[in-house]
């Protein structure tokens, strides 16, 4: 195999929680009368919760908001988001994703998560993947979110492999940039694939099997 491990982003790669993120931010923005749409939402992919809020507030033109108020708004969004995550179940894990993960593991590859989300463990549990991955690096063990490579470098360190031995899989342009900044090769799906941000720009998740084997 070309790699020893694959490090997957979570939201928008393993599961479609990116839509739940959008709906929760939209609800928060609407309550404040702030314009928010899917184009702006694409800029939030891979970006931490507080940095996402700052991007949304570019459209806010009211009186200055205190740090306390900003934390309150981000908490409000996270509460909406967590509420929707309770609907997630193993049925939300697509068979294409699960079969691809199983096939990579059967080839001897280690599998890791590299996500900016502080909700990672909860989401993996809801999907029935609570103890599936060999390594989980997430928003709780980093100080800089994507496009900084920290979350992927920590995952590689936990795996005990060099970045050149690991393939990163991303749906966010910021995530692909993070992978490249850390010295990883990157395979993209979704938004990042359309933007041509990866070394491999896939039209479906199962293509990872071929990329890893070449
Ligand atoms: C990333 C998402 O995975 O996690 C971002 O792509 C999100 O949109 C970030 O802002 C942080 O997520 P959470 O769950 O900690 O608010
Ligand atoms: Mg993502």
mmCIF file with all atom_site columns, C-alpha atoms and ligand atoms in Angstrom:
data_model
loop_
_atom_site.group_PDB
_atom_site.id
_atom_site.type_symbol
_atom_site.label_atom_id
_atom_site.label_alt_id
_atom_site.label_comp_id
_atom_site.label_asym_id
_atom_site.label_entity_id
_atom_site.label_seq_id
_atom_site.pdbx_PDB_ins_code
_atom_site.Cartn_x
_atom_site.Cartn_y
_atom_site.Cartn_z
_atom_site.occupancy
_atom_site.B_iso_or_equiv
_atom_site.pdbx_formal_charge
_atom_site.auth_seq_id
_atom_site.auth_comp_id
_atom_site.auth_asym_id
_atom_site.auth_atom_id
_atom_site.pdbx_PDB_model_num
ATOM   1   C  CA  . UNK A 1 1   ? 0.000   0.000  0.000  1.00 0.00 ? 1   UNK A CA  1
ATOM   2   C  CA  . UNK A 1 2   ? 1.123   3.556  -0.703 1.00 0.00 ? 2   UNK A CA  1
ATOM   3   C  CA  . UNK A 1 3   ? 0.262   4.728  2.860  1.00 0.00 ? 3   UNK A CA  1
ATOM   4   C  CA  . UNK A 1 4   ? 0.347   3.278  6.369  1.00 0.00 ? 4   UNK A CA  1
ATOM   5   C  CA  . UNK A 1 5   ? -2.687  5.228  7.571  1.00 0.00 ? 5   UNK A CA  1
ATOM   6   C  CA  . UNK A 1 6   ? -5.622  7.345  6.460  1.00 0.00 ? 6   UNK A CA  1
ATOM   7   C  CA  . UNK A 1 7   ? -6.690  10.359 8.546  1.00 0.00 ? 7   UNK A CA  1
ATOM   8   C  CA  . UNK A 1 8   ? -10.308 11.343 7.946  1.00 0.00 ? 8   UNK A CA  1
ATOM   9   C  CA  . UNK A 1 9   ? -11.984 14.642 8.612  1.00 0.00 ? 9   UNK A CA  1
ATOM   10  C  CA  . UNK A 1 10  ? -15.376 13.969 10.251 1.00 0.00 ? 10  UNK A CA  1
ATOM   11  C  CA  . UNK A 1 11  ? -18.056 16.547 9.319  1.00 0.00 ? 11  UNK A CA  1
ATOM   12  C  CA  . UNK A 1 12  ? -18.795 16.282 5.584  1.00 0.00 ? 12  UNK A CA  1
ATOM   13  C  CA  . UNK A 1 13  ? -16.511 13.253 5.097  1.00 0.00 ? 13  UNK A CA  1
ATOM   14  C  CA  . UNK A 1 14  ? -17.588 10.420 7.413  1.00 0.00 ? 14  UNK A CA  1
ATOM   15  C  CA  . UNK A 1 15  ? -21.068 11.886 7.946  1.00 0.00 ? 15  UNK A CA  1
ATOM   16  C  CA  . UNK A 1 16  ? -23.325 14.700 6.726  1.00 0.00 ? 16  UNK A CA  1
ATOM   17  C  CA  . UNK A 1 17  ? -23.282 16.712 9.953  1.00 0.00 ? 17  UNK A CA  1
ATOM   18  C  CA  . UNK A 1 18  ? -22.143 19.704 7.851  1.00 0.00 ? 18  UNK A CA  1
ATOM   19  C  CA  . UNK A 1 19  ? -25.849 20.204 6.998  1.00 0.00 ? 19  UNK A CA  1
ATOM   20  C  CA  . UNK A 1 20  ? -26.741 20.212 10.725 1.00 0.00 ? 20  UNK A CA  1
ATOM   21  C  CA  . UNK A 1 21  ? -23.981 22.784 11.319 1.00 0.00 ? 21  UNK A CA  1
ATOM   22  C  CA  . UNK A 1 22  ? -25.527 24.952 8.595  1.00 0.00 ? 22  UNK A CA  1
ATOM   23  C  CA  . UNK A 1 23  ? -29.069 24.683 10.023 1.00 0.00 ? 23  UNK A CA  1
ATOM   24  C  CA  . UNK A 1 24  ? -27.892 25.509 13.560 1.00 0.00 ? 24  UNK A CA  1
ATOM   25  C  CA  . UNK A 1 25  ? -25.855 28.562 12.457 1.00 0.00 ? 25  UNK A CA  1
ATOM   26  C  CA  . UNK A 1 26  ? -28.799 29.682 10.290 1.00 0.00 ? 26  UNK A CA  1
ATOM   27  C  CA  . UNK A 1 27  ? -31.151 29.544 13.289 1.00 0.00 ? 27  UNK A CA  1
ATOM   28  C  CA  . UNK A 1 28  ? -28.704 31.580 15.407 1.00 0.00 ? 28  UNK A CA  1
ATOM   29  C  CA  . UNK A 1 29  ? -28.109 34.110 12.593 1.00 0.00 ? 29  UNK A CA  1
ATOM   30  C  CA  . UNK A 1 30  ? -31.852 34.504 11.929 1.00 0.00 ? 30  UNK A CA  1
ATOM   31  C  CA  . UNK A 1 31  ? -32.494 35.166 15.621 1.00 0.00 ? 31  UNK A CA  1
ATOM   32  C  CA  . UNK A 1 32  ? -29.988 38.044 15.422 1.00 0.00 ? 32  UNK A CA  1
ATOM   33  C  CA  . UNK A 1 33  ? -31.218 39.306 12.008 1.00 0.00 ? 33  UNK A CA  1
ATOM   34  C  CA  . UNK A 1 34  ? -27.838 38.438 10.440 1.00 0.00 ? 34  UNK A CA  1
ATOM   35  C  CA  . UNK A 1 35  ? -27.695 37.480 6.749  1.00 0.00 ? 35  UNK A CA  1
ATOM   36  C  CA  . UNK A 1 36  ? -26.316 33.954 6.305  1.00 0.00 ? 36  UNK A CA  1
ATOM   37  C  CA  . UNK A 1 37  ? -26.350 31.629 3.297  1.00 0.00 ? 37  UNK A CA  1
ATOM   38  C  CA  . UNK A 1 38  ? -24.738 28.422 2.007  1.00 0.00 ? 38  UNK A CA  1
ATOM   39  C  CA  . UNK A 1 39  ? -21.912 30.295 0.269  1.00 0.00 ? 39  UNK A CA  1
ATOM   40  C  CA  . UNK A 1 40  ? -20.884 31.830 3.593  1.00 0.00 ? 40  UNK A CA  1
ATOM   41  C  CA  . UNK A 1 41  ? -21.409 28.413 5.200  1.00 0.00 ? 41  UNK A CA  1
ATOM   42  C  CA  . UNK A 1 42  ? -18.790 26.877 2.909  1.00 0.00 ? 42  UNK A CA  1
ATOM   43  C  CA  . UNK A 1 43  ? -16.209 29.171 4.515  1.00 0.00 ? 43  UNK A CA  1
ATOM   44  C  CA  . UNK A 1 44  ? -17.000 27.586 7.910  1.00 0.00 ? 44  UNK A CA  1
ATOM   45  C  CA  . UNK A 1 45  ? -15.989 24.075 6.879  1.00 0.00 ? 45  UNK A CA  1
ATOM   46  C  CA  . UNK A 1 46  ? -13.052 22.904 9.001  1.00 0.00 ? 46  UNK A CA  1
ATOM   47  C  CA  . UNK A 1 47  ? -12.999 26.181 10.945 1.00 0.00 ? 47  UNK A CA  1
ATOM   48  C  CA  . UNK A 1 48  ? -13.445 26.180 14.762 1.00 0.00 ? 48  UNK A CA  1
ATOM   49  C  CA  . UNK A 1 49  ? -16.717 27.240 16.387 1.00 0.00 ? 49  UNK A CA  1
ATOM   50  C  CA  . UNK A 1 50  ? -15.532 30.678 17.574 1.00 0.00 ? 50  UNK A CA  1
ATOM   51  C  CA  . UNK A 1 51  ? -13.750 31.442 14.283 1.00 0.00 ? 51  UNK A CA  1
ATOM   52  C  CA  . UNK A 1 52  ? -16.918 30.415 12.427 1.00 0.00 ? 52  UNK A CA  1
ATOM   53  C  CA  . UNK A 1 53  ? -18.891 32.900 14.529 1.00 0.00 ? 53  UNK A CA  1
ATOM   54  C  CA  . UNK A 1 54  ? -16.457 35.701 13.565 1.00 0.00 ? 54  UNK A CA  1
ATOM   55  C  CA  . UNK A 1 55  ? -17.023 34.899 9.859  1.00 0.00 ? 55  UNK A CA  1
ATOM   56  C  CA  . UNK A 1 56  ? -20.805 35.050 10.362 1.00 0.00 ? 56  UNK A CA  1
ATOM   57  C  CA  . UNK A 1 57  ? -20.489 38.337 12.256 1.00 0.00 ? 57  UNK A CA  1
ATOM   58  C  CA  . UNK A 1 58  ? -18.932 39.962 9.161  1.00 0.00 ? 58  UNK A CA  1
ATOM   59  C  CA  . UNK A 1 59  ? -22.618 40.401 8.173  1.00 0.00 ? 59  UNK A CA  1
ATOM   60  C  CA  . UNK A 1 60  ? -23.588 41.896 11.560 1.00 0.00 ? 60  UNK A CA  1
ATOM   61  C  CA  . UNK A 1 61  ? -23.898 45.669 11.536 1.00 0.00 ? 61  UNK A CA  1
ATOM   62  C  CA  . UNK A 1 62  ? -25.362 46.391 15.004 1.00 0.00 ? 62  UNK A CA  1
ATOM   63  C  CA  . UNK A 1 63  ? -23.740 47.642 18.214 1.00 0.00 ? 63  UNK A CA  1
ATOM   64  C  CA  . UNK A 1 64  ? -20.414 46.007 19.197 1.00 0.00 ? 64  UNK A CA  1
ATOM   65  C  CA  . UNK A 1 65  ? -20.779 42.609 20.846 1.00 0.00 ? 65  UNK A CA  1
ATOM   66  C  CA  . UNK A 1 66  ? -18.901 41.727 24.033 1.00 0.00 ? 66  UNK A CA  1
ATOM   67  C  CA  . UNK A 1 67  ? -16.799 38.542 24.208 1.00 0.00 ? 67  UNK A CA  1
ATOM   68  C  CA  . UNK A 1 68  ? -19.382 37.231 26.680 1.00 0.00 ? 68  UNK A CA  1
ATOM   69  C  CA  . UNK A 1 69  ? -22.194 37.766 24.156 1.00 0.00 ? 69  UNK A CA  1
ATOM   70  C  CA  . UNK A 1 70  ? -20.151 36.034 21.432 1.00 0.00 ? 70  UNK A CA  1
ATOM   71  C  CA  . UNK A 1 71  ? -19.641 33.001 23.665 1.00 0.00 ? 71  UNK A CA  1
ATOM   72  C  CA  . UNK A 1 72  ? -23.395 33.038 24.357 1.00 0.00 ? 72  UNK A CA  1
ATOM   73  C  CA  . UNK A 1 73  ? -24.169 33.046 20.596 1.00 0.00 ? 73  UNK A CA  1
ATOM   74  C  CA  . UNK A 1 74  ? -21.710 30.214 19.916 1.00 0.00 ? 74  UNK A CA  1
ATOM   75  C  CA  . UNK A 1 75  ? -23.193 28.231 22.820 1.00 0.00 ? 75  UNK A CA  1
ATOM   76  C  CA  . UNK A 1 76  ? -26.695 28.838 21.469 1.00 0.00 ? 76  UNK A CA  1
ATOM   77  C  CA  . UNK A 1 77  ? -25.604 27.466 18.087 1.00 0.00 ? 77  UNK A CA  1
ATOM   78  C  CA  . UNK A 1 78  ? -23.952 24.459 19.714 1.00 0.00 ? 78  UNK A CA  1
ATOM   79  C  CA  . UNK A 1 79  ? -27.124 23.736 21.715 1.00 0.00 ? 79  UNK A CA  1
ATOM   80  C  CA  . UNK A 1 80  ? -29.213 23.749 18.478 1.00 0.00 ? 80  UNK A CA  1
ATOM   81  C  CA  . UNK A 1 81  ? -26.553 21.575 16.844 1.00 0.00 ? 81  UNK A CA  1
ATOM   82  C  CA  . UNK A 1 82  ? -26.360 19.048 19.721 1.00 0.00 ? 82  UNK A CA  1
ATOM   83  C  CA  . UNK A 1 83  ? -30.141 18.770 19.680 1.00 0.00 ? 83  UNK A CA  1
ATOM   84  C  CA  . UNK A 1 84  ? -30.054 17.734 16.009 1.00 0.00 ? 84  UNK A CA  1
ATOM   85  C  CA  . UNK A 1 85  ? -27.166 15.310 16.648 1.00 0.00 ? 85  UNK A CA  1
ATOM   86  C  CA  . UNK A 1 86  ? -29.469 13.255 18.869 1.00 0.00 ? 86  UNK A CA  1
ATOM   87  C  CA  . UNK A 1 87  ? -31.284 12.177 15.677 1.00 0.00 ? 87  UNK A CA  1
ATOM   88  C  CA  . UNK A 1 88  ? -28.046 10.662 14.321 1.00 0.00 ? 88  UNK A CA  1
ATOM   89  C  CA  . UNK A 1 89  ? -27.897 6.881  14.386 1.00 0.00 ? 89  UNK A CA  1
ATOM   90  C  CA  . UNK A 1 90  ? -25.858 4.088  12.762 1.00 0.00 ? 90  UNK A CA  1
ATOM   91  C  CA  . UNK A 1 91  ? -28.354 4.318  9.854  1.00 0.00 ? 91  UNK A CA  1
ATOM   92  C  CA  . UNK A 1 92  ? -26.758 7.699  8.994  1.00 0.00 ? 92  UNK A CA  1
ATOM   93  C  CA  . UNK A 1 93  ? -23.450 6.023  8.239  1.00 0.00 ? 93  UNK A CA  1
ATOM   94  C  CA  . UNK A 1 94  ? -23.568 5.303  4.510  1.00 0.00 ? 94  UNK A CA  1
ATOM   95  C  CA  . UNK A 1 95  ? -22.723 1.792  3.384  1.00 0.00 ? 95  UNK A CA  1
ATOM   96  C  CA  . UNK A 1 96  ? -20.190 3.265  0.938  1.00 0.00 ? 96  UNK A CA  1
ATOM   97  C  CA  . UNK A 1 97  ? -18.306 4.918  3.816  1.00 0.00 ? 97  UNK A CA  1
ATOM   98  C  CA  . UNK A 1 98  ? -18.491 1.875  6.111  1.00 0.00 ? 98  UNK A CA  1
ATOM   99  C  CA  . UNK A 1 99  ? -17.489 -0.606 3.364  1.00 0.00 ? 99  UNK A CA  1
ATOM   100 C  CA  . UNK A 1 100 ? -14.562 1.618  2.323  1.00 0.00 ? 100 UNK A CA  1
ATOM   101 C  CA  . UNK A 1 101 ? -13.332 1.955  5.923  1.00 0.00 ? 101 UNK A CA  1
ATOM   102 C  CA  . UNK A 1 102 ? -13.582 -1.814 6.423  1.00 0.00 ? 102 UNK A CA  1
ATOM   103 C  CA  . UNK A 1 103 ? -11.743 -2.480 3.146  1.00 0.00 ? 103 UNK A CA  1
ATOM   104 C  CA  . UNK A 1 104 ? -8.898  -0.104 4.068  1.00 0.00 ? 104 UNK A CA  1
ATOM   105 C  CA  . UNK A 1 105 ? -8.586  -1.741 7.479  1.00 0.00 ? 105 UNK A CA  1
ATOM   106 C  CA  . UNK A 1 106 ? -8.534  -5.196 5.869  1.00 0.00 ? 106 UNK A CA  1
ATOM   107 C  CA  . UNK A 1 107 ? -5.530  -4.011 3.796  1.00 0.00 ? 107 UNK A CA  1
ATOM   108 C  CA  . UNK A 1 108 ? -3.694  -3.297 7.073  1.00 0.00 ? 108 UNK A CA  1
ATOM   109 C  CA  . UNK A 1 109 ? -4.053  0.489  7.101  1.00 0.00 ? 109 UNK A CA  1
ATOM   110 C  CA  . UNK A 1 110 ? -4.524  2.317  10.409 1.00 0.00 ? 110 UNK A CA  1
ATOM   111 C  CA  . UNK A 1 111 ? -7.554  4.616  10.469 1.00 0.00 ? 111 UNK A CA  1
ATOM   112 C  CA  . UNK A 1 112 ? -7.720  7.958  12.267 1.00 0.00 ? 112 UNK A CA  1
ATOM   113 C  CA  . UNK A 1 113 ? -9.975  10.972 12.693 1.00 0.00 ? 113 UNK A CA  1
ATOM   114 C  CA  . UNK A 1 114 ? -8.611  14.533 12.372 1.00 0.00 ? 114 UNK A CA  1
ATOM   115 C  CA  . UNK A 1 115 ? -11.484 16.947 13.071 1.00 0.00 ? 115 UNK A CA  1
ATOM   116 C  CA  . UNK A 1 116 ? -11.758 20.504 14.435 1.00 0.00 ? 116 UNK A CA  1
ATOM   117 C  CA  . UNK A 1 117 ? -15.004 19.526 16.180 1.00 0.00 ? 117 UNK A CA  1
ATOM   118 C  CA  . UNK A 1 118 ? -15.325 19.318 19.949 1.00 0.00 ? 118 UNK A CA  1
ATOM   119 C  CA  . UNK A 1 119 ? -18.386 17.105 19.346 1.00 0.00 ? 119 UNK A CA  1
ATOM   120 C  CA  . UNK A 1 120 ? -16.351 14.387 17.590 1.00 0.00 ? 120 UNK A CA  1
ATOM   121 C  CA  . UNK A 1 121 ? -16.640 11.673 20.265 1.00 0.00 ? 121 UNK A CA  1
ATOM   122 C  CA  . UNK A 1 122 ? -20.373 12.215 20.625 1.00 0.00 ? 122 UNK A CA  1
ATOM   123 C  CA  . UNK A 1 123 ? -20.930 11.995 16.848 1.00 0.00 ? 123 UNK A CA  1
ATOM   124 C  CA  . UNK A 1 124 ? -18.813 8.838  16.498 1.00 0.00 ? 124 UNK A CA  1
ATOM   125 C  CA  . UNK A 1 125 ? -20.844 7.267  19.313 1.00 0.00 ? 125 UNK A CA  1
ATOM   126 C  CA  . UNK A 1 126 ? -24.141 8.167  17.642 1.00 0.00 ? 126 UNK A CA  1
ATOM   127 C  CA  . UNK A 1 127 ? -22.932 6.604  14.378 1.00 0.00 ? 127 UNK A CA  1
ATOM   128 C  CA  . UNK A 1 128 ? -21.899 3.382  16.121 1.00 0.00 ? 128 UNK A CA  1
ATOM   129 C  CA  . UNK A 1 129 ? -18.210 4.136  15.526 1.00 0.00 ? 129 UNK A CA  1
ATOM   130 C  CA  . UNK A 1 130 ? -17.372 4.894  19.167 1.00 0.00 ? 130 UNK A CA  1
ATOM   131 C  CA  . UNK A 1 131 ? -14.353 2.604  19.284 1.00 0.00 ? 131 UNK A CA  1
ATOM   132 C  CA  . UNK A 1 132 ? -13.794 2.039  15.559 1.00 0.00 ? 132 UNK A CA  1
ATOM   133 C  CA  . UNK A 1 133 ? -10.880 4.383  14.824 1.00 0.00 ? 133 UNK A CA  1
ATOM   134 C  CA  . UNK A 1 134 ? -7.323  3.638  15.974 1.00 0.00 ? 134 UNK A CA  1
ATOM   135 C  CA  . UNK A 1 135 ? -6.750  7.311  16.801 1.00 0.00 ? 135 UNK A CA  1
ATOM   136 C  CA  . UNK A 1 136 ? -9.007  10.341 17.335 1.00 0.00 ? 136 UNK A CA  1
ATOM   137 C  CA  . UNK A 1 137 ? -7.514  13.836 17.146 1.00 0.00 ? 137 UNK A CA  1
ATOM   138 C  CA  . UNK A 1 138 ? -10.149 16.562 17.506 1.00 0.00 ? 138 UNK A CA  1
ATOM   139 C  CA  . UNK A 1 139 ? -11.066 20.072 18.600 1.00 0.00 ? 139 UNK A CA  1
ATOM   140 C  CA  . UNK A 1 140 ? -10.348 19.160 22.211 1.00 0.00 ? 140 UNK A CA  1
ATOM   141 C  CA  . UNK A 1 141 ? -6.622  18.511 21.732 1.00 0.00 ? 141 UNK A CA  1
ATOM   142 C  CA  . UNK A 1 142 ? -5.625  21.436 19.537 1.00 0.00 ? 142 UNK A CA  1
ATOM   143 C  CA  . UNK A 1 143 ? -4.985  25.142 19.979 1.00 0.00 ? 143 UNK A CA  1
ATOM   144 C  CA  . UNK A 1 144 ? -5.099  26.078 16.274 1.00 0.00 ? 144 UNK A CA  1
ATOM   145 C  CA  . UNK A 1 145 ? -7.826  24.941 13.902 1.00 0.00 ? 145 UNK A CA  1
ATOM   146 C  CA  . UNK A 1 146 ? -7.525  24.245 10.164 1.00 0.00 ? 146 UNK A CA  1
ATOM   147 C  CA  . UNK A 1 147 ? -5.893  25.568 7.942  1.00 0.00 ? 147 UNK A CA  1
ATOM   148 C  CA  . UNK A 1 148 ? -3.254  25.076 10.654 1.00 0.00 ? 148 UNK A CA  1
ATOM   149 C  CA  . UNK A 1 149 ? -1.959  21.468 10.377 1.00 0.00 ? 149 UNK A CA  1
ATOM   150 C  CA  . UNK A 1 150 ? -1.976  20.824 14.161 1.00 0.00 ? 150 UNK A CA  1
ATOM   151 C  CA  . UNK A 1 151 ? -4.935  18.412 14.261 1.00 0.00 ? 151 UNK A CA  1
ATOM   152 C  CA  . UNK A 1 152 ? -3.422  16.197 11.534 1.00 0.00 ? 152 UNK A CA  1
ATOM   153 C  CA  . UNK A 1 153 ? 0.123   16.371 12.933 1.00 0.00 ? 153 UNK A CA  1
ATOM   154 C  CA  . UNK A 1 154 ? -1.242  15.262 16.343 1.00 0.00 ? 154 UNK A CA  1
ATOM   155 C  CA  . UNK A 1 155 ? -3.075  12.368 14.659 1.00 0.00 ? 155 UNK A CA  1
ATOM   156 C  CA  . UNK A 1 156 ? 0.122   11.270 12.846 1.00 0.00 ? 156 UNK A CA  1
ATOM   157 C  CA  . UNK A 1 157 ? 2.070   11.539 16.101 1.00 0.00 ? 157 UNK A CA  1
ATOM   158 C  CA  . UNK A 1 158 ? -0.515  9.399  17.941 1.00 0.00 ? 158 UNK A CA  1
ATOM   159 C  CA  . UNK A 1 159 ? -0.325  6.853  15.107 1.00 0.00 ? 159 UNK A CA  1
ATOM   160 C  CA  . UNK A 1 160 ? 3.490   6.908  15.277 1.00 0.00 ? 160 UNK A CA  1
ATOM   161 C  CA  . UNK A 1 161 ? 3.811   7.636  11.537 1.00 0.00 ? 161 UNK A CA  1
ATOM   162 C  CA  . UNK A 1 162 ? 5.380   10.448 9.503  1.00 0.00 ? 162 UNK A CA  1
ATOM   163 C  CA  . UNK A 1 163 ? 2.978   12.721 7.559  1.00 0.00 ? 163 UNK A CA  1
ATOM   164 C  CA  . UNK A 1 164 ? 4.334   11.272 4.310  1.00 0.00 ? 164 UNK A CA  1
ATOM   165 C  CA  . UNK A 1 165 ? 2.982   7.855  5.407  1.00 0.00 ? 165 UNK A CA  1
ATOM   166 C  CA  . UNK A 1 166 ? -0.573  9.170  5.903  1.00 0.00 ? 166 UNK A CA  1
ATOM   167 C  CA  . UNK A 1 167 ? -3.298  10.214 3.475  1.00 0.00 ? 167 UNK A CA  1
ATOM   168 C  CA  . UNK A 1 168 ? -5.647  12.973 4.686  1.00 0.00 ? 168 UNK A CA  1
ATOM   169 C  CA  . UNK A 1 169 ? -9.283  12.948 3.485  1.00 0.00 ? 169 UNK A CA  1
ATOM   170 C  CA  . UNK A 1 170 ? -11.130 16.289 3.510  1.00 0.00 ? 170 UNK A CA  1
ATOM   171 C  CA  . UNK A 1 171 ? -14.248 18.095 2.279  1.00 0.00 ? 171 UNK A CA  1
ATOM   172 C  CA  . UNK A 1 172 ? -13.021 21.584 3.274  1.00 0.00 ? 172 UNK A CA  1
ATOM   173 C  CA  . UNK A 1 173 ? -10.596 23.807 1.398  1.00 0.00 ? 173 UNK A CA  1
ATOM   174 C  CA  . UNK A 1 174 ? -9.183  24.906 4.790  1.00 0.00 ? 174 UNK A CA  1
ATOM   175 C  CA  . UNK A 1 175 ? -8.726  21.222 5.675  1.00 0.00 ? 175 UNK A CA  1
ATOM   176 C  CA  . UNK A 1 176 ? -6.889  20.457 2.433  1.00 0.00 ? 176 UNK A CA  1
ATOM   177 C  CA  . UNK A 1 177 ? -4.626  23.452 3.119  1.00 0.00 ? 177 UNK A CA  1
ATOM   178 C  CA  . UNK A 1 178 ? -4.022  22.113 6.642  1.00 0.00 ? 178 UNK A CA  1
ATOM   179 C  CA  . UNK A 1 179 ? -3.036  18.723 5.232  1.00 0.00 ? 179 UNK A CA  1
ATOM   180 C  CA  . UNK A 1 180 ? -0.615  20.245 2.742  1.00 0.00 ? 180 UNK A CA  1
ATOM   181 C  CA  . UNK A 1 181 ? 0.868   22.558 5.389  1.00 0.00 ? 181 UNK A CA  1
ATOM   182 C  CA  . UNK A 1 182 ? 1.615   19.467 7.502  1.00 0.00 ? 182 UNK A CA  1
ATOM   183 C  CA  . UNK A 1 183 ? 3.305   17.621 4.641  1.00 0.00 ? 183 UNK A CA  1
ATOM   184 C  CA  . UNK A 1 184 ? 0.434   15.174 3.952  1.00 0.00 ? 184 UNK A CA  1
ATOM   185 C  CA  . UNK A 1 185 ? -1.057  14.134 0.627  1.00 0.00 ? 185 UNK A CA  1
ATOM   186 C  CA  . UNK A 1 186 ? -4.740  15.012 0.525  1.00 0.00 ? 186 UNK A CA  1
ATOM   187 C  CA  . UNK A 1 187 ? -7.761  13.357 -1.120 1.00 0.00 ? 187 UNK A CA  1
ATOM   188 C  CA  . UNK A 1 188 ? -10.851 15.554 -1.337 1.00 0.00 ? 188 UNK A CA  1
ATOM   189 C  CA  . UNK A 1 189 ? -14.592 15.007 -1.594 1.00 0.00 ? 189 UNK A CA  1
ATOM   190 C  CA  . UNK A 1 190 ? -17.437 17.518 -1.911 1.00 0.00 ? 190 UNK A CA  1
ATOM   191 C  CA  . UNK A 1 191 ? -16.735 21.239 -1.769 1.00 0.00 ? 191 UNK A CA  1
ATOM   192 C  CA  . UNK A 1 192 ? -12.927 20.893 -1.615 1.00 0.00 ? 192 UNK A CA  1
ATOM   193 C  CA  . UNK A 1 193 ? -12.948 18.410 -4.492 1.00 0.00 ? 193 UNK A CA  1
ATOM   194 C  CA  . UNK A 1 194 ? -14.972 20.829 -6.635 1.00 0.00 ? 194 UNK A CA  1
ATOM   195 C  CA  . UNK A 1 195 ? -12.454 23.554 -5.789 1.00 0.00 ? 195 UNK A CA  1
ATOM   196 C  CA  . UNK A 1 196 ? -9.617  21.227 -6.890 1.00 0.00 ? 196 UNK A CA  1
ATOM   197 C  CA  . UNK A 1 197 ? -7.944  21.614 -3.479 1.00 0.00 ? 197 UNK A CA  1
ATOM   198 C  CA  . UNK A 1 198 ? -6.590  18.064 -3.175 1.00 0.00 ? 198 UNK A CA  1
ATOM   199 C  CA  . UNK A 1 199 ? -3.820  15.967 -4.700 1.00 0.00 ? 199 UNK A CA  1
ATOM   200 C  CA  . UNK A 1 200 ? -6.763  13.702 -5.515 1.00 0.00 ? 200 UNK A CA  1
ATOM   201 C  CA  . UNK A 1 201 ? -10.182 15.223 -6.174 1.00 0.00 ? 201 UNK A CA  1
ATOM   202 C  CA  . UNK A 1 202 ? -12.706 12.418 -5.878 1.00 0.00 ? 202 UNK A CA  1
ATOM   203 C  CA  . UNK A 1 203 ? -16.266 12.139 -7.073 1.00 0.00 ? 203 UNK A CA  1
ATOM   204 C  CA  . UNK A 1 204 ? -17.001 9.351  -4.607 1.00 0.00 ? 204 UNK A CA  1
ATOM   205 C  CA  . UNK A 1 205 ? -15.641 8.223  -1.257 1.00 0.00 ? 205 UNK A CA  1
ATOM   206 C  CA  . UNK A 1 206 ? -14.859 4.670  -2.375 1.00 0.00 ? 206 UNK A CA  1
ATOM   207 C  CA  . UNK A 1 207 ? -12.114 5.994  -4.700 1.00 0.00 ? 207 UNK A CA  1
ATOM   208 C  CA  . UNK A 1 208 ? -9.881  6.145  -1.591 1.00 0.00 ? 208 UNK A CA  1
ATOM   209 C  CA  . UNK A 1 209 ? -9.333  2.372  -1.937 1.00 0.00 ? 209 UNK A CA  1
ATOM   210 C  CA  . UNK A 1 210 ? -7.726  2.846  -5.364 1.00 0.00 ? 210 UNK A CA  1
ATOM   211 C  CA  . UNK A 1 211 ? -5.687  5.877  -4.272 1.00 0.00 ? 211 UNK A CA  1
ATOM   212 C  CA  . UNK A 1 212 ? -4.319  3.978  -1.250 1.00 0.00 ? 212 UNK A CA  1
ATOM   213 C  CA  . UNK A 1 213 ? -3.430  0.944  -3.366 1.00 0.00 ? 213 UNK A CA  1
ATOM   214 C  CA  . UNK A 1 214 ? -1.609  2.693  -6.240 1.00 0.00 ? 214 UNK A CA  1
HETATM 215 C  C1  . LIG B 2 .   ? -15.578 21.118 11.776 1.00 0.00 ? 1   LIG B C1  1
HETATM 216 C  C2  . LIG B 2 .   ? -16.674 21.706 10.914 1.00 0.00 ? 1   LIG B C2  1
HETATM 217 O  O1  . LIG B 2 .   ? -15.499 19.749 11.579 1.00 0.00 ? 1   LIG B O1  1
HETATM 218 O  O2  . LIG B 2 .   ? -15.829 21.386 13.155 1.00 0.00 ? 1   LIG B O2  1
HETATM 219 C  C3  . LIG B 2 .   ? -16.832 23.182 11.214 1.00 0.00 ? 1   LIG B C3  1
HETATM 220 O  O3  . LIG B 2 .   ? -16.348 21.532 9.548  1.00 0.00 ? 1   LIG B O3  1
HETATM 221 C  C4  . LIG B 2 .   ? -17.095 23.371 12.710 1.00 0.00 ? 1   LIG B C4  1
HETATM 222 O  O4  . LIG B 2 .   ? -17.901 23.697 10.443 1.00 0.00 ? 1   LIG B O4  1
HETATM 223 C  C5  . LIG B 2 .   ? -15.950 22.760 13.497 1.00 0.00 ? 1   LIG B C5  1
HETATM 224 O  O5  . LIG B 2 .   ? -17.216 24.773 13.021 1.00 0.00 ? 1   LIG B O5  1
HETATM 225 C  C6  . LIG B 2 .   ? -16.137 22.888 15.004 1.00 0.00 ? 1   LIG B C6  1
HETATM 226 O  O6  . LIG B 2 .   ? -17.229 22.090 15.383 1.00 0.00 ? 1   LIG B O6  1
HETATM 227 P  P1  . LIG B 2 .   ? -17.881 22.023 16.826 1.00 0.00 ? 1   LIG B P1  1
HETATM 228 O  O7  . LIG B 2 .   ? -18.699 20.762 16.764 1.00 0.00 ? 1   LIG B O7  1
HETATM 229 O  O8  . LIG B 2 .   ? -16.773 21.951 17.823 1.00 0.00 ? 1   LIG B O8  1
HETATM 230 O  O9  . LIG B 2 .   ? -18.698 23.246 16.988 1.00 0.00 ? 1   LIG B O9  1
HETATM 231 MG MG1 . LIG B 2 .   ? -15.341 18.725 7.033  1.00 0.00 ? 2   LIG B MG1 1
#
